[in-house]
């Protein structure tokens, strides 16, 4: 497998207020956690944190990092064919899960699955993918834990709003 960063959005702005959570995600992956689920309310920064962590881990995975946005998908049976399509893999007569197992079977890879909460019926297939591919690590973003055997949950609380005095000091310092 060649070095490949597929679909991973570029980092446009610095990550603010999430260094503890970022360190926890990176430490979990480097400690052999296979599924890290970033949970929290809508708009709390799950996707942003997943992207930052994926960028931080690109070298750990030899560049084999893949990002797939699942928000547009409404039918859970489309999840794995959509992931395969995002990776430019042809499904044909096989299922999306079969194609992905073949693809991820031998190579250490990081797969970031964004917005998985509304696709609950696909969660069991995600577990099957992980069990079949021992070198695969998945970051999932979801409003709730997936409750899968290999999962480690990192819960994101809303960021605290700084006091007005803190904001005024920050403005005057710049």
Short mmCIF file of N, CA, C and O in Angstrom, two decimals, residues 2 9 12 19 42 59 86 104 118 124 126 132 138 161 163 173:
data_model
loop_
_atom_site.label_atom_id
_atom_site.label_comp_id
_atom_site.label_asym_id
_atom_site.label_seq_id
_atom_site.Cartn_x
_atom_site.Cartn_y
_atom_site.Cartn_z
N UNK A 2 0.59 2.16 -0.84
CA UNK A 2 1.37 3.40 -0.90
C UNK A 2 0.84 4.39 0.12
O UNK A 2 -0.27 4.25 0.64
N UNK A 9 -9.66 16.44 5.46
CA UNK A 9 -9.68 17.90 5.29
C UNK A 9 -8.42 18.54 5.87
O UNK A 9 -7.87 18.07 6.87
N UNK A 12 -7.40 24.29 8.92
CA UNK A 12 -7.46 25.70 8.54
C UNK A 12 -7.18 26.65 9.69
O UNK A 12 -6.72 27.76 9.49
N UNK A 19 -6.73 20.50 23.91
CA UNK A 19 -5.44 19.80 23.96
C UNK A 19 -5.52 18.54 24.83
O UNK A 19 -4.91 17.52 24.49
N UNK A 42 -24.22 18.12 19.29
CA UNK A 42 -23.95 18.71 17.97
C UNK A 42 -23.20 20.02 18.15
O UNK A 42 -23.51 20.81 19.05
N UNK A 59 1.90 10.04 10.26
CA UNK A 59 3.18 9.31 10.19
C UNK A 59 3.08 7.95 10.88
O UNK A 59 3.70 6.98 10.43
N UNK A 86 -15.60 6.15 -1.41
CA UNK A 86 -14.74 7.27 -1.00
C UNK A 86 -13.27 6.89 -1.10
O UNK A 86 -12.41 7.77 -1.29
N UNK A 104 -8.36 -3.44 3.95
CA UNK A 104 -7.70 -3.11 5.22
C UNK A 104 -7.05 -4.31 5.91
O UNK A 104 -6.46 -4.16 6.97
N UNK A 118 -26.53 8.44 13.27
CA UNK A 118 -27.82 8.17 12.66
C UNK A 118 -27.83 6.87 11.84
O UNK A 118 -28.82 6.56 11.19
N UNK A 124 -22.85 -2.80 13.78
CA UNK A 124 -22.41 -4.20 13.90
C UNK A 124 -21.42 -4.55 12.79
O UNK A 124 -20.44 -5.27 13.03
N UNK A 126 -19.40 -2.44 11.43
CA UNK A 126 -18.15 -1.77 11.80
C UNK A 126 -17.36 -2.66 12.75
O UNK A 126 -16.14 -2.81 12.61
N UNK A 132 -12.07 -8.25 11.75
CA UNK A 132 -11.44 -8.91 10.60
C UNK A 132 -10.11 -8.29 10.21
O UNK A 132 -9.31 -8.94 9.55
N UNK A 138 -10.09 2.90 13.89
CA UNK A 138 -11.19 3.76 13.47
C UNK A 138 -11.41 4.86 14.49
O UNK A 138 -11.44 4.61 15.70
N UNK A 161 -17.12 29.28 28.02
CA UNK A 161 -17.05 30.62 27.46
C UNK A 161 -16.20 31.46 28.40
O UNK A 161 -16.46 31.52 29.60
N UNK A 163 -14.63 34.57 30.45
CA UNK A 163 -15.20 35.78 31.03
C UNK A 163 -14.96 36.96 30.10
O UNK A 163 -13.99 36.98 29.34
N UNK A 173 -4.04 42.26 24.11
CA UNK A 173 -2.72 41.66 23.98
C UNK A 173 -2.32 41.46 22.51
O UNK A 173 -1.16 41.32 22.19
#
